[in-house]
Short mmCIF file of C-alpha atoms and ligand atoms in Angstrom, two decimals:
data_model
loop_
_atom_site.label_atom_id
_atom_site.label_comp_id
_atom_site.label_asym_id
_atom_site.label_seq_id
_atom_site.Cartn_x
_atom_site.Cartn_y
_atom_site.Cartn_z
CA UNK A 238 -159.85 96.65 -114.97
CA UNK A 239 -157.82 99.64 -116.17
CA UNK A 240 -154.23 99.94 -115.01
CA UNK A 241 -154.53 102.17 -111.98
CA UNK A 242 -150.93 102.62 -111.01
CA UNK A 243 -149.58 103.79 -114.36
CA UNK A 244 -150.15 107.46 -114.96
CA UNK A 245 -149.54 107.13 -118.68
CA UNK A 246 -152.50 104.77 -119.07
CA UNK A 247 -154.96 106.87 -117.11
CA UNK A 248 -158.03 107.85 -119.10
CA UNK A 249 -159.11 111.46 -118.97
CA UNK A 250 -162.61 110.41 -119.92
CA UNK A 251 -165.00 112.00 -117.49
CA UNK A 252 -166.94 108.77 -116.94
CA UNK A 253 -163.73 106.86 -116.11
CA UNK A 254 -162.22 109.22 -113.58
CA UNK A 255 -163.38 107.09 -110.68
CA UNK A 256 -163.97 103.78 -112.46
CA UNK A 257 -162.71 100.73 -110.59
CA UNK A 258 -161.06 102.71 -107.78
CA UNK A 259 -162.67 100.37 -105.24
CA UNK A 260 -160.16 97.74 -106.48
CA UNK A 261 -157.26 99.84 -105.16
CA UNK A 262 -155.71 98.37 -101.98
CA UNK A 263 -155.99 101.68 -100.10
CA UNK A 264 -159.61 102.25 -101.02
CA UNK A 265 -161.20 100.66 -97.95
CA UNK A 266 -158.80 102.44 -95.64
CA UNK A 267 -159.67 105.84 -97.11
CA UNK A 268 -163.37 105.02 -97.01
CA UNK A 269 -163.00 104.14 -93.34
CA UNK A 270 -161.70 107.63 -92.59
CA UNK A 271 -164.21 110.24 -91.49
CA UNK A 272 -161.75 113.15 -91.23
CA UNK A 273 -158.35 114.16 -92.51
CA UNK A 274 -156.65 115.81 -89.55
CA UNK A 275 -153.03 114.83 -90.07
CA UNK A 276 -150.91 112.35 -92.05
CA UNK A 277 -149.68 110.34 -89.09
CA UNK A 278 -151.64 107.18 -89.80
CA UNK A 279 -151.71 107.29 -93.58
CA UNK A 280 -150.51 103.99 -95.00
CA UNK A 281 -148.49 103.18 -98.11
CA UNK A 282 -151.63 101.66 -99.70
CA UNK A 283 -153.59 104.86 -99.04
CA UNK A 284 -150.78 106.93 -100.63
CA UNK A 285 -150.80 104.67 -103.61
CA UNK A 286 -154.59 104.99 -104.00
CA UNK A 287 -154.37 108.78 -103.60
CA UNK A 288 -151.66 108.94 -106.27
CA UNK A 289 -153.74 106.95 -108.72
CA UNK A 290 -156.92 108.94 -108.18
CA UNK A 291 -155.13 112.33 -108.11
CA UNK A 292 -153.39 111.45 -111.44
CA UNK A 293 -156.78 110.75 -112.99
CA UNK A 294 -158.20 113.97 -111.56
CA UNK A 295 -155.19 115.83 -112.91
CA UNK A 296 -155.83 114.50 -116.42
CA UNK A 297 -159.48 115.49 -116.04
CA UNK A 298 -158.51 118.94 -114.74
CA UNK A 299 -155.97 119.51 -117.51
CA UNK A 300 -158.55 118.69 -120.16
CA UNK A 301 -160.90 121.15 -118.51
CA UNK A 302 -163.84 118.75 -118.71
CA UNK A 303 -167.31 119.62 -117.46
CA UNK A 304 -167.65 119.25 -113.67
CA UNK A 305 -168.40 115.73 -112.40
CA UNK A 306 -171.50 115.03 -110.37
CA UNK A 307 -170.08 112.62 -107.80
CA UNK A 308 -170.41 115.15 -104.94
CA UNK A 309 -173.55 116.89 -106.34
CA UNK A 310 -175.41 116.27 -103.06
CA UNK A 311 -172.62 117.48 -100.82
CA UNK A 312 -171.91 120.91 -99.37
CA UNK A 313 -168.38 121.85 -98.35
CA UNK A 314 -167.52 124.90 -96.29
CA UNK A 315 -164.16 126.59 -96.55
CA UNK A 316 -163.62 127.99 -93.07
CA UNK A 317 -160.34 129.88 -93.00
CA UNK A 318 -159.55 131.78 -89.81
CA UNK A 319 -156.04 132.41 -91.28
CA UNK A 320 -155.22 133.78 -94.66
CA UNK A 321 -154.65 131.49 -97.62
CA UNK A 322 -154.33 131.72 -101.36
CA UNK A 323 -153.37 128.24 -102.59
CA UNK A 324 -155.16 125.94 -100.15
CA UNK A 325 -158.50 127.80 -100.04
CA UNK A 326 -158.68 128.39 -103.80
CA UNK A 327 -157.66 124.86 -104.71
CA UNK A 328 -160.18 123.32 -102.28
CA UNK A 329 -162.86 125.53 -103.83
CA UNK A 330 -161.89 124.44 -107.37
CA UNK A 331 -161.58 120.82 -106.33
CA UNK A 332 -165.03 120.80 -104.72
CA UNK A 333 -166.61 122.52 -107.76
CA UNK A 334 -164.99 120.11 -110.22
CA UNK A 335 -166.59 117.22 -108.27
CA UNK A 336 -170.02 118.94 -108.42
CA UNK A 337 -170.21 119.92 -104.73
CA UNK A 338 -171.71 123.12 -103.44
CA UNK A 339 -169.01 125.18 -101.72
CA UNK A 340 -169.42 128.11 -99.39
CA UNK A 341 -166.50 130.33 -98.46
CA UNK A 342 -167.10 131.32 -94.86
CA UNK A 343 -165.33 134.55 -93.98
CA UNK A 344 -164.70 134.78 -90.22
CA UNK A 345 -164.06 138.54 -90.43
CA UNK A 346 -167.57 139.07 -91.79
CA UNK A 347 -169.20 136.56 -89.45
CA UNK A 348 -170.38 136.34 -85.87
CA UNK A 349 -166.96 135.08 -84.89
CA UNK A 350 -166.06 138.77 -84.65
CA UNK A 351 -168.79 139.02 -82.02
CA UNK A 352 -167.34 136.24 -79.89
CA UNK A 353 -168.94 133.09 -81.36
CA UNK A 354 -166.68 130.06 -80.76
CA UNK A 355 -165.29 127.85 -83.56
CA UNK A 356 -167.46 124.97 -82.29
CA UNK A 357 -170.62 127.12 -82.32
CA UNK A 358 -169.72 128.44 -85.76
CA UNK A 359 -169.28 124.84 -87.04
CA UNK A 360 -172.61 123.87 -85.43
CA UNK A 361 -174.40 126.67 -87.36
CA UNK A 362 -172.79 125.51 -90.60
CA UNK A 363 -174.00 121.97 -89.87
CA UNK A 364 -177.52 123.30 -89.28
CA UNK A 365 -177.29 125.00 -92.67
CA UNK A 366 -176.62 121.64 -94.28
CA UNK A 367 -172.81 121.56 -94.55
CA UNK A 368 -171.36 118.01 -94.83
CA UNK A 369 -167.68 118.87 -94.57
CA UNK A 370 -165.66 121.70 -93.07
CA UNK A 371 -162.25 122.53 -94.53
CA UNK A 372 -160.68 124.48 -91.66
CA UNK A 373 -157.57 126.56 -91.26
CA UNK A 374 -156.83 128.12 -87.87
CA UNK A 375 -153.82 129.55 -86.07
CA UNK A 376 -154.38 127.28 -83.05
CA UNK A 377 -152.64 123.89 -83.15
CA UNK A 378 -155.16 121.16 -82.53
CA UNK A 379 -158.17 123.21 -83.61
CA UNK A 380 -159.17 120.79 -86.36
CA UNK A 381 -159.00 117.91 -83.92
CA UNK A 382 -161.13 119.95 -81.52
CA UNK A 383 -163.90 120.48 -84.10
CA UNK A 384 -163.82 116.84 -85.12
CA UNK A 385 -164.01 115.70 -81.48
CA UNK A 386 -166.73 118.10 -80.39
CA UNK A 387 -168.91 117.64 -83.47
CA UNK A 388 -168.18 113.99 -84.04
CA UNK A 389 -170.72 112.29 -86.28
CA UNK A 390 -172.24 115.56 -87.47
CA UNK A 391 -169.68 116.83 -89.88
CA UNK A 392 -166.50 115.73 -91.66
CA UNK A 393 -163.39 117.81 -90.99
CA UNK A 394 -160.43 118.37 -93.28
CA UNK A 395 -157.50 120.19 -91.66
CA UNK A 396 -156.21 122.91 -93.99
CA UNK A 397 -153.54 123.91 -91.53
CA UNK A 398 -153.64 124.28 -87.76
CA UNK A 399 -151.00 126.50 -86.14
CA UNK A 400 -147.58 124.82 -86.11
CA UNK A 401 -149.13 121.31 -86.05
CA UNK A 402 -150.19 119.91 -89.42
CA UNK A 403 -151.04 120.64 -93.00
CA UNK A 404 -151.93 117.19 -94.34
CA UNK A 405 -153.04 118.08 -97.85
CA UNK A 406 -149.89 120.12 -98.44
CA UNK A 407 -147.75 117.09 -97.50
CA UNK A 408 -149.87 114.85 -99.76
CA UNK A 409 -149.49 117.21 -102.71
CA UNK A 410 -145.74 117.55 -102.02
CA UNK A 411 -145.56 113.75 -102.05
CA UNK A 412 -147.60 113.51 -105.24
CA UNK A 413 -145.43 116.17 -106.92
CA UNK A 414 -142.17 114.42 -105.98
CA UNK A 415 -143.46 111.06 -107.15
CA UNK A 416 -144.14 112.52 -110.58
CA UNK A 417 -140.37 112.95 -110.83
CA UNK A 418 -139.29 109.80 -108.91
CA UNK A 419 -141.84 107.10 -108.26
CA UNK A 420 -140.08 105.65 -105.24
CA UNK A 421 -139.15 108.04 -102.40
CA UNK A 422 -137.64 105.33 -100.22
CA UNK A 423 -133.94 106.16 -99.96
CA UNK A 424 -134.31 109.50 -101.75
CA UNK A 425 -132.36 112.27 -100.01
CA UNK A 426 -134.85 115.02 -99.22
CA UNK A 427 -133.69 118.19 -97.50
CA UNK A 428 -136.09 120.61 -95.79
CA UNK A 429 -134.50 124.08 -95.27
CA UNK A 430 -135.48 126.97 -93.10
CA UNK A 431 -138.04 127.82 -90.43
CA UNK A 432 -138.86 124.31 -89.21
CA UNK A 433 -139.96 125.50 -85.77
CA UNK A 434 -143.09 127.34 -86.93
CA UNK A 435 -143.90 125.07 -89.88
CA UNK A 436 -146.88 122.77 -90.01
CA UNK A 437 -145.76 121.87 -93.56
CA UNK A 438 -142.43 120.60 -92.16
CA UNK A 439 -144.12 118.54 -89.45
CA UNK A 440 -146.52 116.89 -91.91
CA UNK A 441 -143.78 116.22 -94.44
CA UNK A 442 -141.50 114.76 -91.73
CA UNK A 443 -144.26 112.42 -90.61
CA UNK A 444 -145.10 111.28 -94.11
CA UNK A 445 -141.62 111.08 -95.62
CA UNK A 446 -140.00 109.27 -92.70
CA UNK A 447 -142.84 106.68 -92.86
CA UNK A 448 -141.87 106.07 -96.48
CA UNK A 449 -138.15 105.54 -95.65
CA UNK A 450 -136.86 108.73 -97.25
CA UNK A 451 -133.40 109.93 -96.20
CA UNK A 452 -134.71 113.09 -94.64
CA UNK A 453 -132.39 115.96 -93.73
CA UNK A 454 -133.48 119.06 -91.86
CA UNK A 455 -131.44 122.24 -91.83
CA UNK A 456 -131.89 125.79 -90.49
CA UNK A 457 -130.66 128.25 -87.89
CA UNK A 458 -130.53 126.57 -84.46
CA UNK A 459 -133.20 129.02 -83.16
CA UNK A 460 -135.62 127.83 -85.91
CA UNK A 461 -135.18 124.09 -85.23
CA UNK A 462 -137.55 122.52 -82.67
CA UNK A 463 -136.09 120.56 -79.78
CA UNK A 464 -135.69 116.80 -80.11
CA UNK A 465 -136.04 116.89 -83.90
CA UNK A 466 -133.49 114.09 -84.23
CA UNK A 467 -135.86 111.76 -82.40
CA UNK A 468 -138.21 111.95 -85.44
CA UNK A 469 -135.92 109.87 -87.63
CA UNK A 470 -134.34 112.78 -89.46
CA UNK A 471 -130.75 114.05 -89.72
CA UNK A 472 -130.41 117.55 -88.36
CA UNK A 473 -127.96 120.18 -89.61
CA UNK A 474 -127.28 123.83 -88.87
CA UNK A 475 -125.18 124.40 -91.96
CA UNK A 476 -126.48 124.02 -95.48
CA UNK A 477 -123.59 122.26 -97.27
CA UNK A 478 -123.91 118.74 -95.70
CA UNK A 479 -127.67 118.93 -95.98
CA UNK A 480 -127.56 119.79 -99.70
CA UNK A 481 -124.79 117.32 -100.65
CA UNK A 482 -126.26 114.72 -102.97
CA UNK A 483 -129.85 115.86 -102.30
CA UNK A 484 -132.57 114.66 -104.72
CA UNK A 485 -135.15 117.14 -103.50
CA UNK A 486 -134.75 120.38 -101.60
CA UNK A 487 -137.79 121.93 -99.96
CA UNK A 488 -137.39 125.55 -98.89
CA UNK A 489 -139.80 126.89 -96.24
CA UNK A 490 -141.09 130.37 -95.68
CA UNK A 491 -139.70 132.38 -92.76
CA UNK A 492 -142.86 132.77 -90.70
CA UNK A 493 -142.11 136.17 -89.26
CA UNK A 494 -145.76 136.48 -88.09
CA UNK A 495 -145.21 133.58 -85.71
CA UNK A 496 -141.69 134.57 -84.58
CA UNK A 497 -140.74 136.23 -81.39
CA UNK A 498 -138.15 138.98 -81.85
CA UNK A 499 -134.57 137.98 -82.55
CA UNK A 500 -134.78 134.37 -83.77
CA UNK A 501 -132.50 135.21 -86.69
CA UNK A 502 -129.77 137.86 -86.52
CA UNK A 503 -130.86 139.47 -89.80
CA UNK A 504 -132.53 138.67 -93.13
CA UNK A 505 -129.12 139.35 -94.79
CA UNK A 506 -127.45 136.75 -92.58
CA UNK A 507 -130.21 134.24 -93.28
CA UNK A 508 -129.90 134.70 -97.03
CA UNK A 509 -126.12 134.30 -96.91
CA UNK A 510 -126.30 131.02 -94.91
CA UNK A 511 -129.61 129.36 -95.89
CA UNK A 512 -131.02 130.86 -99.07
CA UNK A 513 -130.96 128.21 -101.78
CA UNK A 514 -129.55 129.37 -105.16
CA UNK A 515 -127.99 127.83 -108.23
CA UNK A 516 -124.48 127.97 -106.79
CA UNK A 517 -125.25 126.27 -103.49
CA UNK A 518 -127.33 123.70 -105.36
CA UNK A 519 -124.22 122.53 -107.27
CA UNK A 520 -123.42 120.13 -104.43
CA UNK A 521 -126.83 118.45 -104.72
CA UNK A 522 -127.71 115.63 -107.19
CA UNK A 523 -127.39 116.67 -110.87
CA UNK A 524 -131.15 116.47 -111.44
CA UNK A 525 -132.14 117.88 -108.06
CA UNK A 526 -135.62 119.44 -107.81
CA UNK A 527 -136.57 122.25 -105.51
CA UNK A 528 -139.93 122.82 -103.84
CA UNK A 529 -141.53 125.58 -101.80
CA UNK A 530 -145.06 125.32 -100.36
CA UNK A 531 -145.52 129.08 -100.58
CA UNK A 532 -146.11 131.83 -100.01
CA UNK A 533 -142.53 132.70 -100.97
CA UNK A 534 -140.71 135.58 -99.39
CA UNK A 535 -139.11 136.67 -102.65
CA UNK A 536 -135.35 136.12 -102.80
CA UNK A 537 -135.08 135.24 -99.10
CA UNK A 538 -135.63 131.46 -98.92
CA UNK A 539 -134.81 130.82 -102.59
CA UNK A 540 -133.58 133.04 -105.37
CA UNK A 541 -136.09 134.16 -108.01
CA UNK A 542 -133.83 132.63 -110.68
CA UNK A 543 -134.01 129.22 -109.09
CA UNK A 544 -137.69 129.44 -108.24
CA UNK A 545 -138.41 130.24 -111.89
CA UNK A 546 -135.98 127.69 -113.31
CA UNK A 547 -138.18 125.06 -114.99
CA UNK A 548 -135.34 122.52 -115.02
CA UNK A 549 -135.15 122.42 -111.22
CA UNK A 550 -138.26 124.08 -109.76
CA UNK A 551 -141.42 122.16 -108.89
CA UNK A 552 -143.08 125.16 -107.29
CA UNK A 553 -145.60 125.74 -110.07
CA UNK A 554 -146.34 122.00 -110.18
CA UNK A 555 -147.05 122.03 -106.42
CA UNK A 556 -149.69 124.68 -106.91
CA UNK A 557 -151.20 122.93 -109.93
CA UNK A 558 -151.24 119.49 -108.25
CA UNK A 559 -153.01 120.94 -105.22
CA UNK A 560 -156.30 120.83 -107.13
CA UNK A 561 -155.99 117.19 -108.19
CA UNK A 562 -154.82 115.98 -104.78
CA UNK A 563 -157.61 117.82 -103.02
CA UNK A 564 -160.13 116.43 -105.49
CA UNK A 565 -158.89 112.97 -104.56
CA UNK A 566 -159.13 113.72 -100.83
CA UNK A 567 -162.67 115.11 -101.17
CA UNK A 568 -163.72 112.16 -103.29
CA UNK A 569 -162.35 109.59 -100.85
CA UNK A 570 -163.90 111.21 -97.80
CA UNK A 571 -167.24 112.38 -99.19
CA UNK A 572 -168.38 110.37 -102.17
CA UNK A 573 -171.41 108.14 -101.59
CA UNK A 574 -170.92 106.10 -104.67
CA UNK A 575 -168.01 104.66 -106.53
CA UNK A 576 -168.82 106.11 -109.91
CA UNK A 577 -169.91 109.51 -111.22
N1 CP B 177 -149.02 126.32 -98.87
C1 CP B 177 -150.04 127.02 -98.38
O1 CP B 177 -150.69 126.54 -97.44
O2 CP B 177 -150.34 128.18 -99.01
P1 CP B 177 -151.54 129.14 -98.60
O3 CP B 177 -151.26 129.73 -97.27
O4 CP B 177 -151.60 130.16 -99.70
O5 CP B 177 -152.81 128.30 -98.61
#
């Protein structure tokens, strides 16, 4: 059996992308999942299997091989009620690279604009032969709702629901960090900014605390949800103690579209206190890496110089890894066979 845990030994040969993955400890657990709605119950074995498969998909993707055929009989629908660049495009690329048919459903051009409900919309897509719905919606819990109401008829992948969860973003953040440091247990990871409105923060908190990371959360008090400290994280309102000795710093977008008026005094004040730049980063670990799930409000959450600094920034890697991680997720949830 090929070495599955070592990325350096992973073959990029098309026929070997999914060879022997059923031997991975997390394989059965993934195969037992019908949907991916959040990261709350994902186990260490599942993360390990995801990492191994995503690493193989990344090699395959980098070599720009011909599409695989493992999902040739599957149809995936991207159903995005909220805007997206990274998630939607990378799910489309991931599905195509696995041989699936993908349709990009545009709610603005659909009967949703005439009042059709999300459940009725999903039912229509099922009647059209869709096997899986990748859904983004502004309502927290909407992916769970679809999965519950249409149980057994379609598989649902949550591509972001309101403030609640963004599971594939947390998985790709995890994968990207483990390319730098294989063991995140004990790593000091600091999440900075608008935690209150962030599904990315919630999914990362759930995943990283389950792994035993030393997780620190920092932001203006008005952008920190209540009872955050009960989630096993350390909470700060000033940046310095949160950055001190940090191995990874994840900046989050200020979600002005979800904010009521007056949650921060001014953008200038936010930048002075919470924008991460080279100077503030000096108190972090020497080889600290910075992340941002995007989209970035330029020069507000992180300076352009730092975002573009290849020594510290993993932002481009996050985008790139999104394809491989979503290929792995689609493969685990949808593939009928073990080999292409
Ligand atoms: N990180 C993220 O979800 O980006 P998009 O909104 O562009 O998909």
